[in-house]
């Protein structure tokens, strides 16, 4: 495992990222219950109120929650600068984010949502402002420069844009019409989140974790240096085309984002191709569930891009009417969620082991209580989760096209994320047990 250039001495307490991870898994379990209760109607349109609840449950409730927790953990280790008051900041931002996300999800389906919308807006904007301020403080320090840090800077900038656009759109429901209600703004909000915040952070993190965890070669320098700038250029083009389309007719406006979106997809495919090559050249060629998640996400990008390129007259009419919704669902579940879930399977035992190892450095006798990483999270459990993820993903794509399958997706989603929650809890309980034994040993020797 390559650990050179990392600063584990400034690592935040384990409770900081774990509270984000555990609450994110519980959010999806809750969301699965909501999907089961809602029936097939939400799947008829992406603008259905219940579908907005489902979409924000995945993006705000799970994806952003995990990424925010992971960034609080990763940034000081990669950059070499600790975040001040990280336990306090992490705790406050977590409460505001989870509370705001839950209330926003409820507001979309509540008959008289004004008070809920106001509360969600205040909680989410306050939470994101504090979080972005804390992360920006670290990014403005003299960090160990590198491709990962550059990508994180762009991802955080895209998160700020996504939050501002989301806040402006939400404020329209409260009577503050600071922007028009045109769907172009909603699409810009979606793509700045998907291509900027989510995809850019995934790519930046992969530059660090693929060589580190899998003893693989570094990504080519031309890719890691140029990629953040190329994504930024693609996003700027997308925003320019989107804002310009406000002055065009409805038919031209409908297709205005096609070329920038295609460029962003092709860039992601380029990353996926290089990723597969880097993985294939790793020195430690042992079966690994995390690598299967990475492969699944890479091949998903190829399929999504290929289907995006197929002209509508070559596709069935039923599929065409749901094509955009189907592609976004496939992107979120088979690309984004695959990477995040795979990384969690690697990060959970690694962080737990690393924190326990730090205690052993102060008392070598405590090594007897140090478990190996496979005890913290067994491989066979990770394999079951991977299989469960594929089944629930397929059922999601079926449900988008045939909403009557909503119950199957809801049940499989509940099984998958209950399993993920169980693995998180099991790892945490084992960590706390070992930590207590080490503390008792230290007390006995004092």
PDB file of C-alpha atoms in Angstrom, residues 269-379:
ATOM      1  CA  UNK A 269     -15.227   7.807 -20.627  1.00  0.00           C
ATOM      2  CA  UNK A 270     -11.618   8.829 -21.204  1.00  0.00           C
ATOM      3  CA  UNK A 271     -11.078   8.743 -17.457  1.00  0.00           C
ATOM      4  CA  UNK A 272     -12.803   5.338 -17.278  1.00  0.00           C
ATOM      5  CA  UNK A 273     -10.550   3.895 -20.003  1.00  0.00           C
ATOM      6  CA  UNK A 274      -7.395   5.120 -18.253  1.00  0.00           C
ATOM      7  CA  UNK A 275      -8.754   3.870 -14.922  1.00  0.00           C
ATOM      8  CA  UNK A 276      -9.205   0.338 -16.316  1.00  0.00           C
ATOM      9  CA  UNK A 277      -5.659   0.407 -17.723  1.00  0.00           C
ATOM     10  CA  UNK A 278      -4.187   1.573 -14.399  1.00  0.00           C
ATOM     11  CA  UNK A 279      -6.096  -1.142 -12.546  1.00  0.00           C
ATOM     12  CA  UNK A 280      -4.921  -3.820 -14.998  1.00  0.00           C
ATOM     13  CA  UNK A 281      -1.268  -2.850 -14.332  1.00  0.00           C
ATOM     14  CA  UNK A 282      -1.507  -3.103 -10.539  1.00  0.00           C
ATOM     15  CA  UNK A 283       1.150  -5.188  -8.798  1.00  0.00           C
ATOM     16  CA  UNK A 284      -1.146  -6.690  -6.176  1.00  0.00           C
ATOM     17  CA  UNK A 285      -3.326  -8.880  -8.396  1.00  0.00           C
ATOM     18  CA  UNK A 286      -5.732 -10.347  -5.834  1.00  0.00           C
ATOM     19  CA  UNK A 287      -9.555 -10.438  -6.028  1.00  0.00           C
ATOM     20  CA  UNK A 288     -10.952  -7.252  -4.538  1.00  0.00           C
ATOM     21  CA  UNK A 289     -14.584  -6.170  -4.285  1.00  0.00           C
ATOM     22  CA  UNK A 290     -13.604  -2.506  -4.542  1.00  0.00           C
ATOM     23  CA  UNK A 291     -11.988  -3.119  -7.918  1.00  0.00           C
ATOM     24  CA  UNK A 292     -15.187  -4.803  -9.131  1.00  0.00           C
ATOM     25  CA  UNK A 293     -17.095  -1.667  -8.142  1.00  0.00           C
ATOM     26  CA  UNK A 294     -14.592   0.480 -10.080  1.00  0.00           C
ATOM     27  CA  UNK A 295     -14.901  -1.775 -13.145  1.00  0.00           C
ATOM     28  CA  UNK A 296     -18.694  -1.702 -12.947  1.00  0.00           C
ATOM     29  CA  UNK A 297     -18.691   2.092 -12.787  1.00  0.00           C
ATOM     30  CA  UNK A 298     -16.274   2.382 -15.737  1.00  0.00           C
ATOM     31  CA  UNK A 299     -18.243   0.051 -18.017  1.00  0.00           C
ATOM     32  CA  UNK A 300     -21.471   1.802 -16.984  1.00  0.00           C
ATOM     33  CA  UNK A 301     -20.053   5.085 -18.276  1.00  0.00           C
ATOM     34  CA  UNK A 302     -19.346   3.461 -21.663  1.00  0.00           C
ATOM     35  CA  UNK A 303     -22.905   2.077 -21.889  1.00  0.00           C
ATOM     36  CA  UNK A 304     -24.526   5.352 -20.756  1.00  0.00           C
ATOM     37  CA  UNK A 305     -22.545   7.346 -23.322  1.00  0.00           C
ATOM     38  CA  UNK A 306     -23.348   4.849 -26.105  1.00  0.00           C
ATOM     39  CA  UNK A 307     -27.088   5.030 -25.366  1.00  0.00           C
ATOM     40  CA  UNK A 308     -26.900   8.838 -25.161  1.00  0.00           C
ATOM     41  CA  UNK A 309     -25.445   8.839 -28.705  1.00  0.00           C
ATOM     42  CA  UNK A 310     -28.113   6.575 -30.242  1.00  0.00           C
ATOM     43  CA  UNK A 311     -30.602   8.715 -32.242  1.00  0.00           C
ATOM     44  CA  UNK A 312     -34.142   8.641 -30.895  1.00  0.00           C
ATOM     45  CA  UNK A 313     -35.571   7.099 -34.084  1.00  0.00           C
ATOM     46  CA  UNK A 314     -33.472   3.985 -33.407  1.00  0.00           C
ATOM     47  CA  UNK A 315     -34.947   3.503 -29.935  1.00  0.00           C
ATOM     48  CA  UNK A 316     -38.425   2.282 -28.865  1.00  0.00           C
ATOM     49  CA  UNK A 317     -40.912   5.091 -28.270  1.00  0.00           C
ATOM     50  CA  UNK A 318     -41.501   3.991 -24.661  1.00  0.00           C
ATOM     51  CA  UNK A 319     -37.777   4.294 -23.974  1.00  0.00           C
ATOM     52  CA  UNK A 320     -37.470   7.690 -25.701  1.00  0.00           C
ATOM     53  CA  UNK A 321     -40.088   9.204 -23.413  1.00  0.00           C
ATOM     54  CA  UNK A 322     -38.007   8.131 -20.391  1.00  0.00           C
ATOM     55  CA  UNK A 323     -34.523   8.310 -21.925  1.00  0.00           C
ATOM     56  CA  UNK A 324     -33.282  11.298 -19.914  1.00  0.00           C
ATOM     57  CA  UNK A 325     -34.639   9.929 -16.644  1.00  0.00           C
ATOM     58  CA  UNK A 326     -33.213   6.466 -17.417  1.00  0.00           C
ATOM     59  CA  UNK A 327     -29.741   7.840 -18.217  1.00  0.00           C
ATOM     60  CA  UNK A 328     -29.586   9.927 -15.029  1.00  0.00           C
ATOM     61  CA  UNK A 329     -30.782   6.942 -12.971  1.00  0.00           C
ATOM     62  CA  UNK A 330     -28.106   4.721 -14.563  1.00  0.00           C
ATOM     63  CA  UNK A 331     -25.426   7.390 -14.021  1.00  0.00           C
ATOM     64  CA  UNK A 332     -26.320   7.875 -10.356  1.00  0.00           C
ATOM     65  CA  UNK A 333     -26.734   4.200  -9.483  1.00  0.00           C
ATOM     66  CA  UNK A 334     -24.208   2.348 -11.611  1.00  0.00           C
ATOM     67  CA  UNK A 335     -21.493   5.003 -11.799  1.00  0.00           C
ATOM     68  CA  UNK A 336     -21.709   7.227  -8.718  1.00  0.00           C
ATOM     69  CA  UNK A 337     -23.173   4.836  -6.148  1.00  0.00           C
ATOM     70  CA  UNK A 338     -20.900   2.013  -7.338  1.00  0.00           C
ATOM     71  CA  UNK A 339     -17.781   4.086  -6.743  1.00  0.00           C
ATOM     72  CA  UNK A 340     -19.006   5.401  -3.381  1.00  0.00           C
ATOM     73  CA  UNK A 341     -20.058   1.994  -2.097  1.00  0.00           C
ATOM     74  CA  UNK A 342     -16.801   0.407  -3.234  1.00  0.00           C
ATOM     75  CA  UNK A 343     -14.771   3.139  -1.567  1.00  0.00           C
ATOM     76  CA  UNK A 344     -16.729   2.723   1.659  1.00  0.00           C
ATOM     77  CA  UNK A 345     -15.832  -0.978   1.722  1.00  0.00           C
ATOM     78  CA  UNK A 346     -12.182   0.049   1.552  1.00  0.00           C
ATOM     79  CA  UNK A 347     -12.272   3.176   3.725  1.00  0.00           C
ATOM     80  CA  UNK A 348     -14.251   1.798   6.674  1.00  0.00           C
ATOM     81  CA  UNK A 349     -11.725  -0.901   7.683  1.00  0.00           C
ATOM     82  CA  UNK A 350      -8.732   1.223   6.654  1.00  0.00           C
ATOM     83  CA  UNK A 351      -9.700   4.177   8.850  1.00  0.00           C
ATOM     84  CA  UNK A 352     -10.605   1.937  11.785  1.00  0.00           C
ATOM     85  CA  UNK A 353      -7.323   0.021  11.477  1.00  0.00           C
ATOM     86  CA  UNK A 354      -5.296   3.211  11.093  1.00  0.00           C
ATOM     87  CA  UNK A 355      -6.789   4.843  14.203  1.00  0.00           C
ATOM     88  CA  UNK A 356      -6.138   1.696  16.263  1.00  0.00           C
ATOM     89  CA  UNK A 357      -2.614   1.476  14.866  1.00  0.00           C
ATOM     90  CA  UNK A 358      -1.918   5.043  16.049  1.00  0.00           C
ATOM     91  CA  UNK A 359      -2.715   3.894  19.604  1.00  0.00           C
ATOM     92  CA  UNK A 360      -0.362   0.938  19.240  1.00  0.00           C
ATOM     93  CA  UNK A 361       2.505   3.310  18.413  1.00  0.00           C
ATOM     94  CA  UNK A 362       2.216   4.644  21.989  1.00  0.00           C
ATOM     95  CA  UNK A 363       1.984   1.171  23.539  1.00  0.00           C
ATOM     96  CA  UNK A 364       3.387  -1.789  21.569  1.00  0.00           C
ATOM     97  CA  UNK A 365       1.693  -4.295  23.887  1.00  0.00           C
ATOM     98  CA  UNK A 366      -1.620  -3.103  22.457  1.00  0.00           C
ATOM     99  CA  UNK A 367      -0.701  -4.748  19.120  1.00  0.00           C
ATOM    100  CA  UNK A 368      -2.246  -7.969  20.466  1.00  0.00           C
ATOM    101  CA  UNK A 369      -5.666  -6.297  20.145  1.00  0.00           C
ATOM    102  CA  UNK A 370      -5.087  -4.911  16.652  1.00  0.00           C
ATOM    103  CA  UNK A 371      -7.358  -6.794  14.186  1.00  0.00           C
ATOM    104  CA  UNK A 372      -6.508  -7.120  10.507  1.00  0.00           C
ATOM    105  CA  UNK A 373      -8.610  -5.270   7.959  1.00  0.00           C
ATOM    106  CA  UNK A 374     -10.482  -8.369   6.797  1.00  0.00           C
ATOM    107  CA  UNK A 375     -11.696  -8.953  10.353  1.00  0.00           C
ATOM    108  CA  UNK A 376     -13.031  -5.409  10.431  1.00  0.00           C
ATOM    109  CA  UNK A 377     -14.925  -5.966   7.181  1.00  0.00           C
ATOM    110  CA  UNK A 378     -14.900  -9.538   5.756  1.00  0.00           C
ATOM    111  CA  UNK A 379     -14.494  -9.917   1.995  1.00  0.00           C
TER     112      UNK A 379
END
